[in-house]
C-alpha positions as a Markdown table, in Angstrom:
| # | Residue | x | y | z |
|---|---|---|---|---|
| 1 | Met | 54.5 | -40.5 | 6.3 |
| 2 | Asn | 51.1 | -41.8 | 5.1 |
| 3 | Ala | 49.4 | -38.6 | 6.4 |
| 4 | Ala | 51.9 | -36.5 | 4.5 |
| 5 | Val | 51.2 | -38.4 | 1.3 |
| 6 | Ala | 47.4 | -38.3 | 1.9 |
| 7 | Thr | 47.2 | -34.5 | 2.1 |
| 8 | Pro | 48.4 | -33.7 | -1.5 |
| 9 | Ser | 46.1 | -36.5 | -2.7 |
| 10 | Ala | 43.0 | -35.1 | -1.0 |
| 11 | Ile | 43.8 | -31.6 | -2.4 |
| 12 | Glu | 44.2 | -33.1 | -5.9 |
| 13 | Thr | 40.9 | -35.0 | -5.6 |
| 14 | Ala | 39.1 | -31.8 | -4.5 |
| 15 | Ala | 40.5 | -29.9 | -7.3 |
| 16 | Leu | 39.5 | -32.5 | -9.9 |
| 17 | Arg | 36.0 | -32.5 | -8.4 |
| 18 | Ser | 35.8 | -28.8 | -8.7 |
| 19 | Asp | 37.1 | -28.7 | -12.3 |
| 20 | Arg | 34.6 | -31.4 | -13.3 |
| 21 | Phe | 31.7 | -29.6 | -11.6 |
| 22 | Arg | 32.7 | -26.4 | -13.4 |
| 23 | Leu | 33.1 | -28.0 | -16.8 |
| 24 | Glu | 29.7 | -29.7 | -16.6 |
| 25 | Arg | 27.9 | -26.4 | -15.9 |
| 26 | Glu | 30.1 | -23.6 | -17.2 |
| 27 | Ala | 28.3 | -23.2 | -20.4 |
| 28 | Asp | 25.1 | -22.2 | -18.6 |
| 29 | Trp | 27.1 | -19.9 | -16.3 |
| 30 | Lys | 28.7 | -18.1 | -19.2 |
| 31 | Arg | 25.5 | -17.7 | -21.1 |
| 32 | Leu | 23.8 | -16.2 | -18.0 |
| 33 | Glu | 26.7 | -13.9 | -17.4 |
| 34 | Thr | 26.6 | -12.6 | -21.0 |
| 35 | Ile | 22.8 | -11.9 | -20.8 |
| 36 | Val | 23.2 | -10.2 | -17.5 |
| 37 | Thr | 26.1 | -8.1 | -18.6 |
| 38 | Arg | 24.3 | -6.9 | -21.7 |
| 39 | Met | 21.2 | -6.0 | -19.7 |
| 40 | Glu | 23.3 | -4.1 | -17.1 |
| 41 | Lys | 24.9 | -2.1 | -19.9 |
| 42 | Gly | 21.6 | -1.3 | -21.6 |
| 43 | Arg | 22.4 | -3.3 | -24.8 |
| 44 | Leu | 19.0 | -4.9 | -24.9 |
| 45 | Arg | 18.7 | -5.1 | -28.7 |
| 46 | Gly | 21.6 | -7.5 | -28.7 |
| 47 | Ile | 19.7 | -10.1 | -26.6 |
| 48 | Ser | 17.8 | -12.7 | -28.6 |
| 49 | Asp | 14.3 | -13.8 | -27.8 |
| 50 | Glu | 15.7 | -17.2 | -27.0 |
| 51 | Asp | 18.0 | -15.7 | -24.4 |
| 52 | Leu | 15.2 | -13.7 | -22.8 |
| 53 | Leu | 13.0 | -16.8 | -22.6 |
| 54 | Ala | 15.9 | -18.8 | -21.1 |
| 55 | Leu | 16.8 | -16.1 | -18.5 |
| 56 | Pro | 14.6 | -17.4 | -15.6 |
| 57 | Gly | 15.7 | -21.0 | -16.1 |
| 58 | Leu | 19.3 | -20.0 | -16.3 |
| 59 | Tyr | 19.0 | -18.1 | -13.1 |
| 60 | Arg | 17.5 | -21.1 | -11.3 |
| 61 | Thr | 20.2 | -23.4 | -12.7 |
| 62 | Val | 23.0 | -21.1 | -11.5 |
| 63 | Ala | 21.4 | -20.7 | -8.1 |
| 64 | Ser | 21.2 | -24.5 | -7.8 |
| 65 | Ser | 24.9 | -24.7 | -8.8 |
| 66 | Leu | 25.7 | -22.2 | -6.0 |
| 67 | Ser | 23.8 | -24.3 | -3.5 |
| 68 | Ile | 25.7 | -27.4 | -4.5 |
| 69 | Ala | 29.0 | -25.6 | -4.4 |
| 70 | Arg | 28.4 | -24.5 | -0.8 |
| 71 | Glu | 27.4 | -28.0 | 0.3 |
| 72 | Thr | 30.3 | -29.7 | -1.3 |
| 73 | Ser | 32.9 | -27.0 | -0.2 |
| 74 | Leu | 34.2 | -26.4 | -3.7 |
| 75 | Asp | 37.2 | -24.1 | -4.3 |
| 76 | Ala | 36.8 | -20.5 | -3.1 |
| 77 | Ala | 37.2 | -19.0 | -6.6 |
| 78 | Thr | 34.2 | -20.9 | -8.0 |
| 79 | Leu | 32.1 | -20.2 | -5.0 |
| 80 | Gly | 32.9 | -16.5 | -5.2 |
| 81 | Tyr | 32.2 | -16.4 | -8.9 |
| 82 | Leu | 28.8 | -18.1 | -8.5 |
| 83 | Glu | 27.7 | -15.9 | -5.6 |
| 84 | Ala | 28.5 | -12.7 | -7.6 |
| 85 | Leu | 26.7 | -14.0 | -10.7 |
| 86 | Val | 23.6 | -15.1 | -8.8 |
| 87 | Gln | 23.4 | -11.7 | -7.1 |
| 88 | Arg | 23.7 | -9.8 | -10.3 |
| 89 | Ala | 21.1 | -12.1 | -12.0 |
| 90 | Trp | 18.7 | -11.7 | -9.1 |
| 91 | Phe | 18.5 | -7.9 | -9.7 |
| 92 | Val | 17.9 | -8.5 | -13.4 |
| 93 | Val | 15.2 | -11.1 | -12.9 |
| 94 | Tyr | 13.5 | -9.9 | -9.7 |
| 95 | Gly | 14.8 | -6.5 | -9.1 |
| 96 | Pro | 13.4 | -3.1 | -10.2 |
| 97 | Arg | 12.2 | -3.3 | -13.8 |
| 98 | Ser | 13.3 | 0.1 | -14.7 |
| 99 | Ser | 15.4 | 3.0 | -13.6 |
| 100 | Leu | 14.1 | 6.1 | -12.0 |
| 101 | Ser | 14.3 | 8.0 | -15.3 |
| 102 | Glu | 12.6 | 5.3 | -17.2 |
| 103 | Trp | 9.8 | 5.2 | -14.6 |
| 104 | Leu | 9.4 | 8.9 | -14.8 |
| 105 | Arg | 9.1 | 8.7 | -18.6 |
| 106 | Gly | 6.5 | 6.0 | -18.3 |
| 107 | Phe | 4.7 | 7.8 | -15.6 |
| 108 | Leu | 4.5 | 11.2 | -17.2 |
| 109 | Gly | 4.4 | 9.8 | -20.7 |
| 110 | Gly | 1.0 | 8.2 | -20.3 |
| 111 | Gly | 0.9 | 6.0 | -17.2 |
| 112 | Trp | -0.5 | 8.8 | -14.9 |
| 113 | Ser | -3.1 | 10.0 | -17.5 |
| 114 | Ala | -4.2 | 6.4 | -18.2 |
| 115 | Ala | -4.8 | 5.9 | -14.4 |
| 116 | Val | -6.8 | 9.1 | -14.2 |
| 117 | Arg | -9.0 | 8.1 | -17.2 |
| 118 | Ala | -9.5 | 4.7 | -15.5 |
| 119 | Ile | -11.3 | 6.3 | -12.6 |
| 120 | Trp | -13.5 | 8.6 | -14.7 |
| 121 | Leu | -16.7 | 7.6 | -12.9 |
| 122 | Asp | -15.2 | 8.5 | -9.6 |
| 123 | Ile | -14.0 | 11.8 | -10.9 |
| 124 | Val | -17.5 | 12.6 | -12.2 |
| 125 | Ile | -19.0 | 11.8 | -8.8 |
| 126 | Ala | -16.3 | 13.8 | -6.9 |
| 127 | Leu | -16.8 | 16.8 | -9.2 |
| 128 | Ala | -20.5 | 16.8 | -8.6 |
| 129 | Val | -19.8 | 16.7 | -4.8 |
| 130 | Met | -17.4 | 19.6 | -5.0 |
| 131 | Val | -19.8 | 21.7 | -7.0 |
| 132 | Ala | -22.6 | 20.9 | -4.4 |
| 133 | Gly | -20.2 | 21.8 | -1.6 |
| 134 | Thr | -19.5 | 25.2 | -3.1 |
| 135 | Ile | -23.2 | 25.9 | -3.4 |
| 136 | Val | -23.8 | 24.7 | 0.1 |
| 137 | Gly | -21.2 | 27.0 | 1.5 |
| 138 | Trp | -22.5 | 30.0 | -0.5 |
| 139 | Leu | -26.2 | 29.3 | 0.6 |
| 140 | Leu | -25.3 | 28.8 | 4.3 |
| 141 | Val | -23.4 | 32.1 | 4.6 |
| 142 | Ser | -26.0 | 34.0 | 2.5 |
| 143 | His | -28.7 | 33.0 | 5.0 |
| 144 | Asp | -26.7 | 33.3 | 8.1 |
| 145 | Pro | -23.2 | 35.0 | 8.0 |
| 146 | Glu | -22.2 | 33.3 | 11.3 |
| 147 | Trp | -21.8 | 30.2 | 9.3 |
| 148 | Tyr | -18.7 | 31.9 | 7.7 |
| 149 | Phe | -16.7 | 31.6 | 10.9 |
| 150 | Ala | -17.8 | 28.0 | 11.4 |
| 151 | Leu | -16.5 | 27.1 | 8.0 |
| 152 | Val | -13.5 | 29.4 | 7.4 |
| 153 | Gly | -12.4 | 30.2 | 11.0 |
| 154 | Lys | -11.4 | 33.5 | 12.3 |
| 155 | Gly | -7.7 | 32.8 | 12.1 |
| 156 | Met | -7.8 | 32.1 | 8.3 |
| 157 | Ala | -10.3 | 34.8 | 7.5 |
| 158 | Gly | -8.5 | 37.8 | 8.9 |
| 159 | Asp | -10.1 | 41.0 | 7.5 |
| 160 | Arg | -11.9 | 39.0 | 4.9 |
| 161 | Val | -15.2 | 38.6 | 6.8 |
| 162 | Pro | -18.9 | 39.3 | 6.1 |
| 163 | Gly | -19.5 | 43.0 | 6.4 |
| 164 | Ala | -16.0 | 44.0 | 5.4 |
| 165 | Ser | -15.8 | 47.1 | 3.2 |
| 166 | Ala | -15.2 | 46.9 | -0.6 |
| 167 | Lys | -11.8 | 48.7 | -0.2 |
| 168 | Val | -10.6 | 46.2 | 2.4 |
| 169 | Leu | -11.6 | 43.2 | 0.3 |
| 170 | His | -10.2 | 44.8 | -2.9 |
| 171 | Asp | -6.9 | 45.6 | -1.2 |
| 172 | Ser | -6.7 | 42.0 | 0.0 |
| 173 | Leu | -6.6 | 41.0 | -3.6 |
| 174 | Phe | -4.5 | 43.7 | -5.2 |
| 175 | Ala | -2.9 | 46.2 | -2.8 |
| 176 | Pro | 0.9 | 45.7 | -2.6 |
| 177 | Glu | 1.0 | 46.5 | 1.1 |
| 178 | Gln | -1.4 | 43.5 | 1.6 |
| 179 | Lys | 0.8 | 41.0 | -0.1 |
| 180 | Asp | 2.4 | 39.7 | 3.1 |
| 181 | Gly | -0.9 | 39.0 | 4.7 |
| 182 | Leu | -2.4 | 37.6 | 1.5 |
| 183 | Ser | 0.6 | 35.3 | 1.2 |
| 184 | Ile | 0.1 | 34.0 | 4.8 |
| 185 | Phe | -3.6 | 33.4 | 4.0 |
| 186 | Ala | -2.8 | 31.7 | 0.7 |
| 187 | Ala | -0.2 | 29.5 | 2.5 |
| 188 | Gln | -2.8 | 28.5 | 5.0 |
| 189 | Leu | -5.3 | 27.7 | 2.3 |
| 190 | Phe | -2.7 | 25.6 | 0.4 |
| 191 | Ser | -1.8 | 23.7 | 3.6 |
| 192 | Asn | -5.4 | 23.1 | 4.2 |
| 193 | Asn | -6.0 | 21.8 | 0.7 |
| 194 | Ala | -2.9 | 19.6 | 0.8 |
| 195 | Gln | -4.2 | 18.0 | 4.1 |
| 196 | Val | -7.6 | 17.5 | 2.5 |
| 197 | Ser | -6.1 | 15.8 | -0.6 |
| 198 | Ile | -4.1 | 13.4 | 1.5 |
| 199 | Leu | -7.0 | 12.6 | 3.9 |
| 200 | Ala | -9.5 | 12.3 | 1.1 |
| 201 | Phe | -7.3 | 9.5 | -0.4 |
| 202 | Ala | -6.3 | 7.9 | 2.9 |
| 203 | Leu | -9.9 | 7.6 | 4.2 |
| 204 | Gly | -11.2 | 6.1 | 1.0 |
| 205 | Phe | -11.2 | 2.6 | 2.5 |
| 206 | Ala | -14.3 | 3.6 | 4.6 |
| 207 | Phe | -16.4 | 3.0 | 1.4 |
| 208 | Gly | -15.4 | 6.5 | 0.2 |
| 209 | Val | -17.8 | 8.3 | 2.5 |
| 210 | Pro | -15.2 | 10.4 | 4.5 |
| 211 | Ser | -13.6 | 11.3 | 1.2 |
| 212 | Leu | -16.9 | 12.8 | -0.1 |
| 213 | Leu | -17.5 | 14.6 | 3.2 |
| 214 | Leu | -14.1 | 16.2 | 3.1 |
| 215 | Leu | -14.7 | 17.5 | -0.4 |
| 216 | Val | -18.0 | 19.0 | 0.6 |
| 217 | His | -16.5 | 20.8 | 3.6 |
| 218 | Asn | -13.4 | 22.0 | 1.7 |
| 219 | Leu | -15.5 | 23.5 | -1.1 |
| 220 | Ala | -18.0 | 24.9 | 1.3 |
| 221 | Val | -15.1 | 27.1 | 2.5 |
| 222 | Leu | -14.5 | 28.3 | -1.0 |
| 223 | Gly | -18.2 | 29.0 | -1.5 |
| 224 | Ala | -18.5 | 31.0 | 1.7 |
| 225 | Met | -15.5 | 33.1 | 0.8 |
| 226 | Ala | -16.9 | 33.7 | -2.7 |
| 227 | Trp | -20.1 | 35.0 | -1.2 |
| 228 | Val | -18.2 | 37.5 | 1.0 |
| 229 | Tyr | -16.5 | 39.0 | -2.1 |
| 230 | His | -19.7 | 38.8 | -4.1 |
| 231 | Gln | -21.5 | 41.1 | -1.7 |
| 232 | Val | -19.1 | 44.0 | -2.7 |
| 233 | Gly | -19.0 | 43.2 | -6.4 |
| 234 | Leu | -15.6 | 41.5 | -6.4 |
| 235 | Thr | -16.7 | 38.0 | -7.5 |
| 236 | Val | -14.8 | 38.1 | -10.8 |
| 237 | Asp | -11.7 | 39.5 | -9.1 |
| 238 | Phe | -11.8 | 36.9 | -6.4 |
| 239 | Ala | -12.3 | 34.1 | -9.0 |
| 240 | Gly | -9.2 | 35.4 | -10.8 |
| 241 | Trp | -7.2 | 35.4 | -7.6 |
| 242 | Ile | -8.2 | 31.8 | -6.9 |
| 243 | Ala | -7.8 | 30.7 | -10.5 |
| 244 | Val | -4.0 | 31.3 | -10.7 |
| 245 | His | -3.2 | 28.3 | -8.5 |
| 246 | Gly | -6.7 | 27.1 | -7.8 |
| 247 | Thr | -7.3 | 25.4 | -11.2 |
| 248 | Thr | -4.3 | 23.2 | -10.4 |
| 249 | Glu | -4.9 | 22.8 | -6.6 |
| 250 | Leu | -8.6 | 22.1 | -6.9 |
| 251 | Phe | -8.0 | 19.7 | -9.7 |
| 252 | Ala | -5.5 | 17.9 | -7.4 |
| 253 | Ile | -8.2 | 17.7 | -4.7 |
| 254 | Leu | -10.7 | 16.4 | -7.2 |
| 255 | Leu | -8.3 | 13.6 | -8.2 |
| 256 | Ala | -7.4 | 12.8 | -4.6 |
| 257 | Gly | -11.1 | 12.5 | -3.6 |
| 258 | Ala | -11.8 | 10.4 | -6.7 |
| 259 | Ala | -8.9 | 8.1 | -5.9 |
| 260 | Gly | -10.2 | 7.6 | -2.3 |
| 261 | Leu | -13.7 | 7.0 | -3.7 |
| 262 | His | -12.3 | 4.5 | -6.2 |
| 263 | Ile | -10.9 | 2.4 | -3.4 |
| 264 | Gly | -14.1 | 2.7 | -1.4 |
| 265 | Arg | -16.2 | 1.6 | -4.4 |
| 266 | Ala | -13.9 | -1.4 | -4.9 |
| 267 | Ile | -14.5 | -2.5 | -1.3 |
| 268 | Ala | -18.2 | -1.9 | -1.4 |
| 269 | Phe | -18.8 | -3.3 | -4.9 |
| 270 | Pro | -16.1 | -5.8 | -5.8 |
| 271 | Gly | -18.2 | -7.4 | -8.5 |
| 272 | Asn | -17.2 | -10.9 | -9.5 |
| 273 | Arg | -13.7 | -10.6 | -8.1 |
| 274 | Pro | -12.7 | -11.5 | -4.6 |
| 275 | Ile | -12.8 | -8.3 | -2.4 |
| 276 | Leu | -9.0 | -8.4 | -1.7 |
| 277 | Gln | -8.2 | -8.6 | -5.4 |
| 278 | Ala | -10.6 | -5.8 | -6.3 |
| 279 | Thr | -9.2 | -3.6 | -3.5 |
| 280 | Ala | -5.6 | -4.4 | -4.5 |
| 281 | Glu | -6.2 | -3.4 | -8.2 |
| 282 | Ala | -8.0 | -0.3 | -7.2 |
| 283 | Gly | -5.3 | 0.6 | -4.7 |
| 284 | Arg | -2.5 | 0.3 | -7.2 |
| 285 | Arg | -4.4 | 2.5 | -9.7 |
| 286 | Ala | -5.4 | 5.1 | -7.1 |
| 287 | Ala | -1.8 | 5.2 | -5.7 |
| 288 | Leu | -0.6 | 6.1 | -9.2 |
| 289 | Val | -3.1 | 8.9 | -9.4 |
| 290 | Met | -2.1 | 10.1 | -5.9 |
| 291 | Thr | 1.6 | 10.2 | -6.9 |
| 292 | Gly | 0.6 | 12.7 | -9.6 |
| 293 | Val | -1.5 | 14.7 | -7.1 |
| 294 | Val | 1.6 | 15.3 | -5.0 |
| 295 | Leu | 3.3 | 16.7 | -8.2 |
| 296 | Met | 0.3 | 18.9 | -8.9 |
| 297 | Leu | 0.3 | 20.3 | -5.4 |
| 298 | Val | 4.0 | 21.2 | -5.8 |
| 299 | Val | 3.1 | 23.0 | -9.1 |
| 300 | Ala | 0.2 | 24.8 | -7.3 |
| 301 | Ala | 2.6 | 26.0 | -4.6 |
| 302 | Leu | 5.0 | 27.4 | -7.2 |
| 303 | Leu | 2.1 | 29.2 | -8.9 |
| 304 | Glu | 0.9 | 30.6 | -5.6 |
| 305 | Gly | 4.4 | 31.7 | -4.6 |
| 306 | Phe | 5.4 | 33.4 | -7.8 |
| 307 | Ala | 2.7 | 33.8 | -10.5 |
| 308 | Arg | 0.0 | 35.2 | -8.3 |
| 309 | Gln | 2.4 | 37.7 | -6.6 |
| 310 | Leu | 3.9 | 38.9 | -9.9 |
| 311 | Val | 0.5 | 39.2 | -11.8 |
| 312 | Asn | -1.6 | 41.8 | -10.2 |
| 313 | Glu | -4.5 | 42.1 | -12.5 |
| 314 | Thr | -7.5 | 39.9 | -13.0 |
| 315 | Phe | -7.2 | 39.1 | -16.7 |
| 316 | Gly | -3.7 | 37.9 | -16.4 |
| 317 | Arg | -4.6 | 35.7 | -13.4 |
| 318 | Phe | -7.5 | 34.1 | -15.4 |
| 319 | Ala | -5.1 | 33.6 | -18.3 |
| 320 | Ile | -2.6 | 31.7 | -16.1 |
| 321 | Gly | -5.3 | 29.7 | -14.4 |
| 322 | Gly | -7.1 | 28.9 | -17.7 |
| 323 | Phe | -3.9 | 27.8 | -19.3 |
| 324 | Met | -3.2 | 25.4 | -16.4 |
| 325 | Leu | -6.7 | 24.0 | -16.5 |
| 326 | Leu | -6.4 | 23.5 | -20.3 |
| 327 | Leu | -3.0 | 21.9 | -19.8 |
| 328 | Trp | -4.2 | 19.4 | -17.2 |
| 329 | Ser | -7.4 | 18.6 | -19.0 |
| 330 | Thr | -5.6 | 17.9 | -22.3 |
| 331 | Tyr | -3.0 | 15.8 | -20.6 |
| 332 | Phe | -5.5 | 13.7 | -18.7 |
| 333 | Phe | -8.2 | 13.2 | -21.2 |
| 334 | Ala | -6.7 | 13.8 | -24.7 |
| 335 | Phe | -3.1 | 12.6 | -24.3 |
| 336 | Arg | -2.4 | 8.9 | -24.7 |
| 337 | Gly | 1.3 | 8.6 | -24.9 |
| 338 | His | 2.8 | 5.3 | -23.7 |
| 339 | Thr | 2.5 | 3.4 | -20.4 |
| 340 | Gly | 6.1 | 2.5 | -19.7 |
| 341 | Pro | 9.5 | 1.6 | -21.1 |
| 342 | Arg | 9.5 | -0.6 | -24.2 |
| 343 | Trp | 12.0 | -3.0 | -22.8 |
| 344 | Ala | 10.0 | -3.5 | -19.6 |
| 345 | Lys | 6.9 | -4.4 | -21.7 |
| 346 | Arg | 8.9 | -6.8 | -23.8 |
| 347 | Arg | 10.3 | -8.6 | -20.8 |
| 348 | Asp | 6.8 | -8.8 | -19.1 |
| 349 | Ala | 5.3 | -10.3 | -22.2 |
| 350 | Arg | 7.9 | -13.2 | -21.9 |
| 351 | Ala | 7.6 | -13.6 | -18.1 |
């Protein structure tokens, strides 16, 4: 009889304890839920500065309430409500600060170009190395044509070798019947350049030395090929053939090499900062540049696959390549834009 009476009494006591617990803290829960709901729906302008400042504290308060609720075995409804609210609030406080579309707007709207401008010294160094590599390739092959096969390789060269006739080399650039072979050669060249871009960035940790060596070797290949066409008076036509996608592709290689060098310089010369801090900062900046390099390589592939095949005269090829070079240069060095979504900046400023 006593046990039968005690059971309802225990249930009533637990219910009262749960109601008291909820009433004491419910105002904070509701306030946090309102803020989170507005942020999830994108109604950020309706959130006051006071609520934004209070958001981290409210999250910690509700998380503490959830911990107490679990330890004291409060009713399942309260426990489920708190678990759902804490999970939603976690994504707002600690989760991704922007959606993919917002990140893309920030990246293309100024973040990428700002990162490129931040490594301007490395770009200048990498550009000088690339020019030197082109000259080295030209001079090596002009003094000894056997260097051509050491640099280019017989598989990639095909009929485009020292001593080839002007007709063979001309047809390799313009003749319709050579387009299949030329496409294969261009695909090999693109694959090689993509590998060079990735390696030049990835090997930057070795003080940037491997990155520079890769740039020298890759541009020596270009210099060697240019010399072969120069011998039969096709220098301008070869430059036009390269320009269609080369102004984009070579620009991407330049940025990849500069990004790798940027990391290497941070390791070798951290300045007054701890080496790990300097490397981390350089790595984040270089990674942003490298993300854009991947996009540039995709654009280069499209230009190679379509524009160069459809445009079969030198002036048109120069026009396309020149336009792309102007576009990239304007975006990187003249365009400022913005660096990210406004609401992310606003929240970061109050963190």
